[in-house]
Amino acid sequence: FILYNNYIIATKNFKENPLFGTGLGSHPIAFEKYSIAKHIKVHGFNLNSADANSMLLRLISETGLFGVIIMFYIIIKFYIKRDEEYETNHWLISNGILIMILLNLFRQGHYFLNGFPFFVLLYVYNYFDYQKLFESKENSEEVDSLPQTETN
């Protein structure tokens, strides 16, 4: 019920502020405003009022389309597929971190819980490290393909 309640809160808050949301840290205010359990006087119905049970729900509520699009842009843009030609472990690291990011999006609502920003930065860094390695391999192949001249 708590997850469903936070889903209702996030969707109502999103409908009111679809483009940019209501700002970081504003989900507890939306919880007070839209909770379907605010009149129930039983302990536990206001659990996870601060973090929405899910970072995706919280992003939808607090940052609107703008924040959700940025998050999915990061996930898609910096993903590394397995490349048979250049066998590195970057794709494996990318997949492992992607799982951590997706788990946080679906079940953890706090932005800093379990080092989430660290995993996002590591995900992006892994991509740039792979690009740097890829470029250096291409440059070395170009040098190898140049005609060799004899010097006396």
GROMACS .gro file of N, CA and C in nm:
model
  456
    1PHE      N    1   0.081  -0.120   0.000
    1PHE     CA    2   0.000   0.000   0.000
    1PHE      C    3   0.085   0.126   0.000
    2ILE      N    4   0.197   0.121   0.072
    2ILE     CA    5   0.285   0.239   0.081
    2ILE      C    6   0.343   0.271  -0.056
    3LEU      N    7   0.384   0.169  -0.130
    3LEU     CA    8   0.438   0.190  -0.264
    3LEU      C    9   0.331   0.248  -0.356
    4TYR      N   10   0.210   0.195  -0.347
    4TYR     CA   11   0.099   0.245  -0.429
    4TYR      C   12   0.067   0.390  -0.393
    5ASN      N   13   0.067   0.421  -0.265
    5ASN     CA   14   0.042   0.557  -0.220
    5ASN      C   15   0.145   0.653  -0.278
    6ASN      N   16   0.273   0.615  -0.273
    6ASN     CA   17   0.378   0.701  -0.328
    6ASN      C   18   0.367   0.713  -0.480
    7TYR      N   19   0.319   0.608  -0.545
    7TYR     CA   20   0.295   0.615  -0.689
    7TYR      C   21   0.186   0.719  -0.720
    8ILE      N   22   0.078   0.715  -0.645
    8ILE     CA   23  -0.032   0.812  -0.663
    8ILE      C   24   0.019   0.954  -0.639
    9ILE      N   25   0.097   0.972  -0.533
    9ILE     CA   26   0.152   1.104  -0.499
    9ILE      C   27   0.241   1.155  -0.612
   10ALA      N   28   0.331   1.070  -0.661
   10ALA     CA   29   0.424   1.111  -0.766
   10ALA      C   30   0.350   1.146  -0.895
   11THR      N   31   0.249   1.067  -0.932
   11THR     CA   32   0.176   1.096  -1.056
   11THR      C   33   0.093   1.224  -1.044
   12LYS      N   34   0.032   1.246  -0.928
   12LYS     CA   35  -0.044   1.370  -0.910
   12LYS      C   36   0.048   1.492  -0.910
   13ASN      N   37   0.162   1.480  -0.845
   13ASN     CA   38   0.259   1.590  -0.842
   13ASN      C   39   0.315   1.614  -0.983
   14PHE      N   40   0.336   1.508  -1.058
   14PHE     CA   41   0.385   1.521  -1.195
   14PHE      C   42   0.281   1.589  -1.284
   15LYS      N   43   0.154   1.555  -1.266
   15LYS     CA   44   0.049   1.617  -1.347
   15LYS      C   45   0.040   1.767  -1.320
   16GLU      N   46   0.067   1.808  -1.195
   16GLU     CA   47   0.064   1.950  -1.160
   16GLU      C   48   0.186   2.024  -1.213
   17ASN      N   49   0.302   1.957  -1.217
   17ASN     CA   50   0.428   2.020  -1.257
   17ASN      C   51   0.505   1.925  -1.350
   18PRO      N   52   0.459   1.907  -1.472
   18PRO     CA   53   0.518   1.803  -1.557
   18PRO      C   54   0.658   1.833  -1.610
   19LEU      N   55   0.691   1.955  -1.636
   19LEU     CA   56   0.817   1.985  -1.703
   19LEU      C   57   0.938   1.977  -1.610
   20PHE      N   58   0.936   2.053  -1.501
   20PHE     CA   59   1.050   2.059  -1.410
   20PHE      C   60   1.021   2.006  -1.270
   21GLY      N   61   0.903   1.953  -1.246
   21GLY     CA   62   0.870   1.902  -1.114
   21GLY      C   63   0.858   2.013  -1.011
   22THR      N   64   0.868   1.978  -0.886
   22THR     CA   65   0.853   2.077  -0.779
   22THR      C   66   0.984   2.107  -0.709
   23GLY      N   67   1.093   2.050  -0.755
   23GLY     CA   68   1.224   2.080  -0.698
   23GLY      C   69   1.275   1.969  -0.608
   24LEU      N   70   1.407   1.958  -0.599
   24LEU     CA   71   1.469   1.855  -0.516
   24LEU      C   72   1.428   1.870  -0.370
   25GLY      N   73   1.396   1.760  -0.308
   25GLY     CA   74   1.358   1.760  -0.167
   25GLY      C   75   1.214   1.796  -0.140
   26SER      N   76   1.133   1.809  -0.243
   26SER     CA   77   0.994   1.853  -0.223
   26SER      C   78   0.894   1.738  -0.214
   27HIS      N   79   0.939   1.615  -0.225
   27HIS     CA   80   0.843   1.504  -0.221
   27HIS      C   81   0.768   1.495  -0.087
   28PRO      N   82   0.832   1.522   0.028
   28PRO     CA   83   0.754   1.518   0.153
   28PRO      C   84   0.637   1.618   0.154
   29ILE      N   85   0.654   1.731   0.089
   29ILE     CA   86   0.545   1.829   0.081
   29ILE      C   87   0.434   1.774  -0.008
   30ALA      N   88   0.473   1.713  -0.120
   30ALA     CA   89   0.373   1.650  -0.208
   30ALA      C   90   0.304   1.535  -0.136
   31PHE      N   91   0.378   1.464  -0.051
   31PHE     CA   92   0.320   1.354   0.025
   31PHE      C   93   0.208   1.406   0.115
   32GLU      N   94   0.233   1.516   0.184
   32GLU     CA   95   0.130   1.574   0.272
   32GLU      C   96   0.010   1.621   0.191
   33LYS      N   97   0.035   1.670   0.071
   33LYS     CA   98  -0.071   1.727  -0.012
   33LYS      C   99  -0.157   1.621  -0.080
   34TYR      N  100  -0.095   1.513  -0.131
   34TYR     CA  101  -0.166   1.418  -0.216
   34TYR      C  102  -0.186   1.279  -0.157
   35SER      N  103  -0.137   1.251  -0.039
   35SER     CA  104  -0.144   1.116   0.016
   35SER      C  105  -0.289   1.069   0.031
   36ILE      N  106  -0.315   0.948  -0.015
   36ILE     CA  107  -0.450   0.893  -0.001
   36ILE      C  108  -0.469   0.834   0.139
   37ALA      N  109  -0.362   0.829   0.217
   37ALA     CA  110  -0.369   0.773   0.352
   37ALA      C  111  -0.352   0.880   0.460
   38LYS      N  112  -0.366   1.007   0.423
   38LYS     CA  113  -0.340   1.112   0.523
   38LYS      C  114  -0.445   1.117   0.634
   39HIS      N  115  -0.560   1.059   0.611
   39HIS     CA  116  -0.663   1.059   0.715
   39HIS      C  117  -0.666   0.929   0.795
   40ILE      N  118  -0.581   0.835   0.759
   40ILE     CA  119  -0.574   0.709   0.832
   40ILE      C  120  -0.477   0.727   0.948
   41LYS      N  121  -0.522   0.701   1.067
   41LYS     CA  122  -0.441   0.723   1.186
   41LYS      C  123  -0.376   0.593   1.235
   42VAL      N  124  -0.314   0.522   1.144
   42VAL     CA  125  -0.245   0.398   1.177
   42VAL      C  126  -0.096   0.419   1.154
   43HIS      N  127  -0.015   0.372   1.248
   43HIS     CA  128   0.130   0.388   1.236
   43HIS      C  129   0.182   0.315   1.113
   44GLY      N  130   0.266   0.383   1.036
   44GLY     CA  131   0.332   0.319   0.923
   44GLY      C  132   0.284   0.365   0.787
   45PHE      N  133   0.169   0.432   0.779
   45PHE     CA  134   0.121   0.474   0.649
   45PHE      C  135   0.200   0.591   0.591
   46ASN      N  136   0.275   0.660   0.674
   46ASN     CA  137   0.356   0.771   0.624
   46ASN      C  138   0.502   0.731   0.607
   47LEU      N  139   0.531   0.601   0.611
   47LEU     CA  140   0.667   0.556   0.588
   47LEU      C  141   0.711   0.591   0.447
   48ASN      N  142   0.835   0.621   0.432
   48ASN     CA  143   0.893   0.658   0.303
   48ASN      C  144   0.831   0.783   0.243
   49SER      N  145   0.780   0.870   0.328
   49SER     CA  146   0.725   0.995   0.276
   49SER      C  147   0.836   1.083   0.220
   50ALA      N  148   0.957   1.069   0.271
   50ALA     CA  149   1.067   1.154   0.224
   50ALA      C  150   1.131   1.101   0.097
   51ASP      N  151   1.126   0.970   0.074
   51ASP     CA  152   1.200   0.918  -0.041
   51ASP      C  153   1.115   0.844  -0.145
   52ALA      N  154   0.988   0.839  -0.130
   52ALA     CA  155   0.894   0.788  -0.231
   52ALA      C  156   0.909   0.640  -0.264
   53ASN      N  157   0.984   0.564  -0.184
   53ASN     CA  158   1.002   0.421  -0.207
   53ASN      C  159   1.080   0.387  -0.334
   54SER      N  160   1.099   0.481  -0.422
   54SER     CA  161   1.162   0.454  -0.550
   54SER      C  162   1.223   0.584  -0.602
   55MET      N  163   1.348   0.577  -0.644
   55MET     CA  164   1.411   0.698  -0.695
   55MET      C  165   1.345   0.744  -0.825
   56LEU      N  166   1.294   0.651  -0.903
   56LEU     CA  167   1.225   0.690  -1.026
   56LEU      C  168   1.099   0.770  -0.993
   57LEU      N  169   1.021   0.722  -0.896
   57LEU     CA  170   0.903   0.798  -0.855
   57LEU      C  171   0.942   0.934  -0.799
   58ARG      N  172   1.050   0.936  -0.723
   58ARG     CA  173   1.095   1.063  -0.665
   58ARG      C  174   1.145   1.157  -0.774
   59LEU      N  175   1.218   1.106  -0.873
   59LEU     CA  176   1.262   1.191  -0.984
   59LEU      C  177   1.142   1.246  -1.061
   60ILE      N  178   1.043   1.162  -1.084
   60ILE     CA  179   0.923   1.207  -1.155
   60ILE      C  180   0.855   1.319  -1.076
   61SER      N  181   0.844   1.300  -0.946
   61SER     CA  182   0.777   1.398  -0.860
   61SER      C  183   0.857   1.527  -0.846
   62GLU      N  184   0.988   1.515  -0.824
   62GLU     CA  185   1.068   1.633  -0.790
   62GLU      C  186   1.132   1.703  -0.909
   63THR      N  187   1.166   1.629  -1.015
   63THR     CA  188   1.236   1.692  -1.127
   63THR      C  189   1.157   1.689  -1.257
   64GLY      N  190   1.044   1.622  -1.258
   64GLY     CA  191   0.960   1.619  -1.377
   64GLY      C  192   1.026   1.550  -1.495
   65LEU      N  193   0.978   1.584  -1.614
   65LEU     CA  194   1.033   1.525  -1.736
   65LEU      C  195   1.181   1.557  -1.753
   66PHE      N  196   1.219   1.677  -1.716
   66PHE     CA  197   1.358   1.720  -1.731
   66PHE      C  198   1.454   1.625  -1.660
   67GLY      N  199   1.431   1.597  -1.535
   67GLY     CA  200   1.519   1.510  -1.458
   67GLY      C  201   1.515   1.366  -1.504
   68VAL      N  202   1.398   1.317  -1.540
   68VAL     CA  203   1.385   1.178  -1.586
   68VAL      C  204   1.456   1.161  -1.719
   69ILE      N  205   1.442   1.257  -1.808
   69ILE     CA  206   1.511   1.250  -1.938
   69ILE      C  207   1.662   1.254  -1.919
   70ILE      N  208   1.711   1.339  -1.830
   70ILE     CA  209   1.855   1.343  -1.804
   70ILE      C  210   1.903   1.210  -1.749
   71MET      N  211   1.829   1.151  -1.657
   71MET     CA  212   1.871   1.023  -1.599
   71MET      C  213   1.875   0.914  -1.706
   72PHE      N  214   1.773   0.906  -1.789
   72PHE     CA  215   1.773   0.803  -1.893
   72PHE      C  216   1.875   0.834  -2.003
   73TYR      N  217   1.903   0.961  -2.027
   73TYR     CA  218   2.010   0.997  -2.121
   73TYR      C  219   2.144   0.944  -2.070
   74ILE      N  220   2.172   0.963  -1.942
   74ILE     CA  221   2.296   0.913  -1.883
   74ILE      C  222   2.303   0.761  -1.896
   75ILE      N  223   2.193   0.693  -1.865
   75ILE     CA  224   2.191   0.547  -1.872
   75ILE      C  225   2.217   0.498  -2.015
   76ILE      N  226   2.154   0.560  -2.113
   76ILE     CA  227   2.166   0.513  -2.251
   76ILE      C  228   2.298   0.559  -2.315
   77LYS      N  229   2.333   0.684  -2.297
   77LYS     CA  230   2.452   0.741  -2.363
   77LYS      C  231   2.581   0.674  -2.316
   78PHE      N  232   2.593   0.647  -2.188
   78PHE     CA  233   2.719   0.598  -2.133
   78PHE      C  234   2.724   0.446  -2.118
   79TYR      N  235   2.628   0.376  -2.177
   79TYR     CA  236   2.628   0.230  -2.172
   79TYR      C  237   2.731   0.176  -2.271
   80ILE      N  238   2.803   0.073  -2.231
   80ILE     CA  239   2.904   0.011  -2.317
   80ILE      C  240   2.860  -0.131  -2.351
   81LYS      N  241   2.845  -0.156  -2.480
   81LYS     CA  242   2.811  -0.291  -2.527
   81LYS      C  243   2.938  -0.374  -2.540
   82ARG      N  244   2.923  -0.502  -2.537
   82ARG     CA  245   3.037  -0.591  -2.555
   82ARG      C  246   3.086  -0.582  -2.700
   83ASP      N  247   3.214  -0.563  -2.715
   83ASP     CA  248   3.276  -0.550  -2.847
   83ASP      C  249   3.375  -0.664  -2.864
   84GLU      N  250   3.345  -0.754  -2.956
   84GLU     CA  251   3.431  -0.870  -2.979
   84GLU      C  252   3.569  -0.830  -3.031
   85GLU      N  253   3.574  -0.719  -3.105
   85GLU     CA  254   3.700  -0.675  -3.165
   85GLU      C  255   3.798  -0.624  -3.059
   86TYR      N  256   3.747  -0.546  -2.966
   86TYR     CA  257   3.831  -0.492  -2.858
   86TYR      C  258   3.785  -0.554  -2.727
   87GLU      N  259   3.845  -0.664  -2.691
   87GLU     CA  260   3.803  -0.738  -2.571
   87GLU      C  261   3.857  -0.669  -2.446
   88THR      N  262   3.770  -0.595  -2.378
   88THR     CA  263   3.805  -0.531  -2.251
   88THR      C  264   3.698  -0.567  -2.148
   89ASN      N  265   3.721  -0.528  -2.026
   89ASN     CA  266   3.622  -0.552  -1.920
   89ASN      C  267   3.527  -0.434  -1.901
   90HIS      N  268   3.537  -0.332  -1.984
   90HIS     CA  269   3.453  -0.213  -1.968
   90HIS      C  270   3.304  -0.246  -1.980
   91TRP      N  271   3.269  -0.336  -2.071
   91TRP     CA  272   3.128  -0.372  -2.087
   91TRP      C  273   3.075  -0.442  -1.962
   92LEU      N  274   3.160  -0.522  -1.900
   92LEU     CA  275   3.121  -0.594  -1.779
   92LEU      C  276   3.099  -0.497  -1.663
   93ILE      N  277   3.190  -0.402  -1.650
   93ILE     CA  278   3.177  -0.298  -1.546
   93ILE      C  279   3.051  -0.215  -1.572
   94SER      N  280   3.029  -0.180  -1.698
   94SER     CA  281   2.911  -0.101  -1.735
   94SER      C  282   2.783  -0.174  -1.698
   95ASN      N  283   2.775  -0.303  -1.728
   95ASN     CA  284   2.654  -0.380  -1.695
   95ASN      C  285   2.634  -0.393  -1.544
   96GLY      N  286   2.743  -0.415  -1.470
   96GLY     CA  287   2.732  -0.425  -1.325
   96GLY      C  288   2.681  -0.297  -1.262
   97ILE      N  289   2.737  -0.184  -1.306
   97ILE     CA  290   2.694  -0.055  -1.252
   97ILE      C  291   2.551  -0.023  -1.296
   98LEU      N  292   2.517  -0.060  -1.420
   98LEU     CA  293   2.380  -0.037  -1.468
   98LEU      C  294   2.279  -0.109  -1.380
   99ILE      N  295   2.310  -0.230  -1.339
   99ILE     CA  296   2.221  -0.304  -1.250
   99ILE      C  297   2.204  -0.229  -1.118
  100MET      N  298   2.314  -0.177  -1.064
  100MET     CA  299   2.305  -0.100  -0.939
  100MET      C  300   2.219   0.025  -0.957
  101ILE      N  301   2.236   0.094  -1.069
  101ILE     CA  302   2.158   0.215  -1.095
  101ILE      C  303   2.010   0.179  -1.108
  102LEU      N  304   1.978   0.074  -1.184
  102LEU     CA  305   1.838   0.035  -1.202
  102LEU      C  306   1.774  -0.011  -1.071
  103LEU      N  307   1.849  -0.085  -0.990
  103LEU     CA  308   1.797  -0.125  -0.859
  103LEU      C  309   1.765  -0.004  -0.773
  104ASN      N  310   1.854   0.096  -0.775
  104ASN     CA  311   1.828   0.218  -0.700
  104ASN      C  312   1.708   0.293  -0.756
  105LEU      N  313   1.694   0.297  -0.888
  105LEU     CA  314   1.580   0.366  -0.947
  105LEU      C  315   1.448   0.302  -0.908
  106PHE      N  316   1.446   0.169  -0.899
  106PHE     CA  317   1.319   0.102  -0.872
  106PHE      C  318   1.287   0.084  -0.724
  107ARG      N  319   1.388   0.075  -0.637
  107ARG     CA  320   1.356   0.045  -0.498
  107ARG      C  321   1.419   0.134  -0.392
  108GLN      N  322   1.509   0.221  -0.425
  108GLN     CA  323   1.569   0.310  -0.325
  108GLN      C  324   1.533   0.452  -0.363
  109GLY      N  325   1.478   0.525  -0.272
  109GLY     CA  326   1.433   0.659  -0.305
  109GLY      C  327   1.525   0.771  -0.264
  110HIS      N  328   1.631   0.740  -0.194
  110HIS     CA  329   1.721   0.845  -0.146
  110HIS      C  330   1.834   0.864  -0.245
  111TYR      N  331   1.869   0.989  -0.275
  111TYR     CA  332   1.971   1.017  -0.376
  111TYR      C  333   2.111   0.973  -0.334
  112PHE      N  334   2.139   0.969  -0.206
  112PHE     CA  335   2.275   0.939  -0.161
  112PHE      C  336   2.288   0.804  -0.090
  113LEU      N  337   2.181   0.728  -0.083
  113LEU     CA  338   2.184   0.598  -0.017
  113LEU      C  339   2.272   0.501  -0.095
  114ASN      N  340   2.353   0.426  -0.024
  114ASN     CA  341   2.441   0.325  -0.083
  114ASN      C  342   2.536   0.380  -0.189
  115GLY      N  343   2.570   0.507  -0.179
  115GLY     CA  344   2.668   0.566  -0.270
  115GLY      C  345   2.620   0.581  -0.413
  116PHE      N  346   2.492   0.609  -0.433
  116PHE     CA  347   2.437   0.619  -0.568
  116PHE      C  348   2.511   0.718  -0.657
  117PRO      N  349   2.543   0.839  -0.610
  117PRO     CA  350   2.618   0.931  -0.698
  117PRO      C  351   2.754   0.874  -0.740
  118PHE      N  352   2.818   0.800  -0.651
  118PHE     CA  353   2.945   0.736  -0.685
  118PHE      C  354   2.927   0.638  -0.801
  119PHE      N  355   2.822   0.559  -0.798
  119PHE     CA  356   2.798   0.463  -0.906
  119PHE      C  357   2.768   0.533  -1.038
  120VAL      N  358   2.695   0.643  -1.034
  120VAL     CA  359   2.667   0.717  -1.157
  120VAL      C  360   2.797   0.775  -1.212
  121LEU      N  361   2.880   0.834  -1.126
  121LEU     CA  362   3.008   0.889  -1.171
  121LEU      C  363   3.099   0.778  -1.224
  122LEU      N  364   3.100   0.665  -1.159
  122LEU     CA  365   3.181   0.552  -1.205
  122LEU      C  366   3.132   0.501  -1.341
  123TYR      N  367   3.002   0.501  -1.360
  123TYR     CA  368   2.941   0.461  -1.488
  123TYR      C  369   2.989   0.552  -1.601
  124VAL      N  370   2.986   0.684  -1.575
  124VAL     CA  371   3.030   0.782  -1.674
  124VAL      C  372   3.180   0.772  -1.696
  125TYR      N  373   3.258   0.760  -1.588
  125TYR     CA  374   3.404   0.748  -1.599
  125TYR      C  375   3.443   0.624  -1.679
  126ASN      N  376   3.375   0.514  -1.656
  126ASN     CA  377   3.403   0.390  -1.729
  126ASN      C  378   3.385   0.411  -1.879
  127TYR      N  379   3.283   0.486  -1.916
  127TYR     CA  380   3.258   0.516  -2.058
  127TYR      C  381   3.373   0.596  -2.117
  128PHE      N  382   3.416   0.702  -2.047
  128PHE     CA  383   3.524   0.786  -2.099
  128PHE      C  384   3.657   0.711  -2.102
  129ASP      N  385   3.679   0.624  -2.006
  129ASP     CA  386   3.800   0.542  -2.006
  129ASP      C  387   3.799   0.447  -2.126
  130TYR      N  388   3.684   0.390  -2.156
  130TYR     CA  389   3.670   0.302  -2.272
  130TYR      C  390   3.694   0.380  -2.401
  131GLN      N  391   3.637   0.501  -2.410
  131GLN     CA  392   3.657   0.584  -2.529
  131GLN      C  393   3.805   0.617  -2.549
  132LYS      N  394   3.873   0.649  -2.440
  132LYS     CA  395   4.015   0.681  -2.447
  132LYS      C  396   4.094   0.559  -2.495
  133LEU      N  397   4.063   0.443  -2.443
  133LEU     CA  398   4.129   0.319  -2.485
  133LEU      C  399   4.099   0.289  -2.632
  134PHE      N  400   3.975   0.308  -2.671
  134PHE     CA  401   3.933   0.284  -2.809
  134PHE      C  402   4.007   0.377  -2.905
  135GLU      N  403   4.019   0.506  -2.869
  135GLU     CA  404   4.090   0.603  -2.953
  135GLU      C  405   4.238   0.570  -2.962
  136SER      N  406   4.299   0.530  -2.852
  136SER     CA  407   4.442   0.497  -2.855
  136SER      C  408   4.468   0.373  -2.941
  137LYS      N  409   4.377   0.276  -2.940
  137LYS     CA  410   4.391   0.158  -3.025
  137LYS      C  411   4.375   0.195  -3.172
  138GLU      N  412   4.280   0.283  -3.202
  138GLU     CA  413   4.262   0.327  -3.340
  138GLU      C  414   4.384   0.403  -3.389
  139ASN      N  415   4.441   0.490  -3.305
  139ASN     CA  416   4.560   0.565  -3.343
  139ASN      C  417   4.679   0.472  -3.367
  140SER      N  418   4.694   0.371  -3.284
  140SER     CA  419   4.806   0.278  -3.304
  140SER      C  420   4.785   0.195  -3.430
  141GLU      N  421   4.661   0.164  -3.466
  141GLU     CA  422   4.634   0.092  -3.591
  141GLU      C  423   4.664   0.179  -3.711
  142GLU      N  424   4.635   0.310  -3.702
  142GLU     CA  425   4.665   0.402  -3.811
  142GLU      C  426   4.815   0.411  -3.832
  143VAL      N  427   4.891   0.417  -3.725
  143VAL     CA  428   5.037   0.424  -3.734
  143VAL      C  429   5.090   0.296  -3.795
  144ASP      N  430   5.036   0.182  -3.758
  144ASP     CA  431   5.080   0.054  -3.812
  144ASP      C  432   5.048   0.041  -3.961
  145SER      N  433   4.941   0.106  -4.007
  145SER     CA  434   4.901   0.093  -4.147
  145SER      C  435   4.975   0.190  -4.239
  146LEU      N  436   5.049   0.286  -4.184
  146LEU     CA  437   5.126   0.378  -4.266
  146LEU      C  438   5.239   0.303  -4.336
  147PRO      N  439   5.272   0.343  -4.460
  147PRO     CA  440   5.383   0.275  -4.528
  147PRO      C  441   5.515   0.303  -4.457
  148GLN      N  442   5.595   0.201  -4.446
  148GLN     CA  443   5.724   0.212  -4.379
  148GLN      C  444   5.827   0.263  -4.479
  149THR      N  445   5.904   0.361  -4.438
  149THR     CA  446   6.011   0.414  -4.523
  149THR      C  447   6.144   0.371  -4.465
  150GLU      N  448   6.237   0.342  -4.554
  150GLU     CA  449   6.369   0.301  -4.508
  150GLU      C  450   6.456   0.424  -4.490
  151THR      N  451   6.528   0.425  -4.382
  151THR     CA  452   6.623   0.534  -4.358
  151THR      C  453   6.762   0.474  -4.352
  152ASN      N  454   6.859   0.543  -4.413
  152ASN     CA  455   6.998   0.495  -4.413
  152ASN      C  456   7.079   0.570  -4.317
   0.00000   0.00000   0.00000
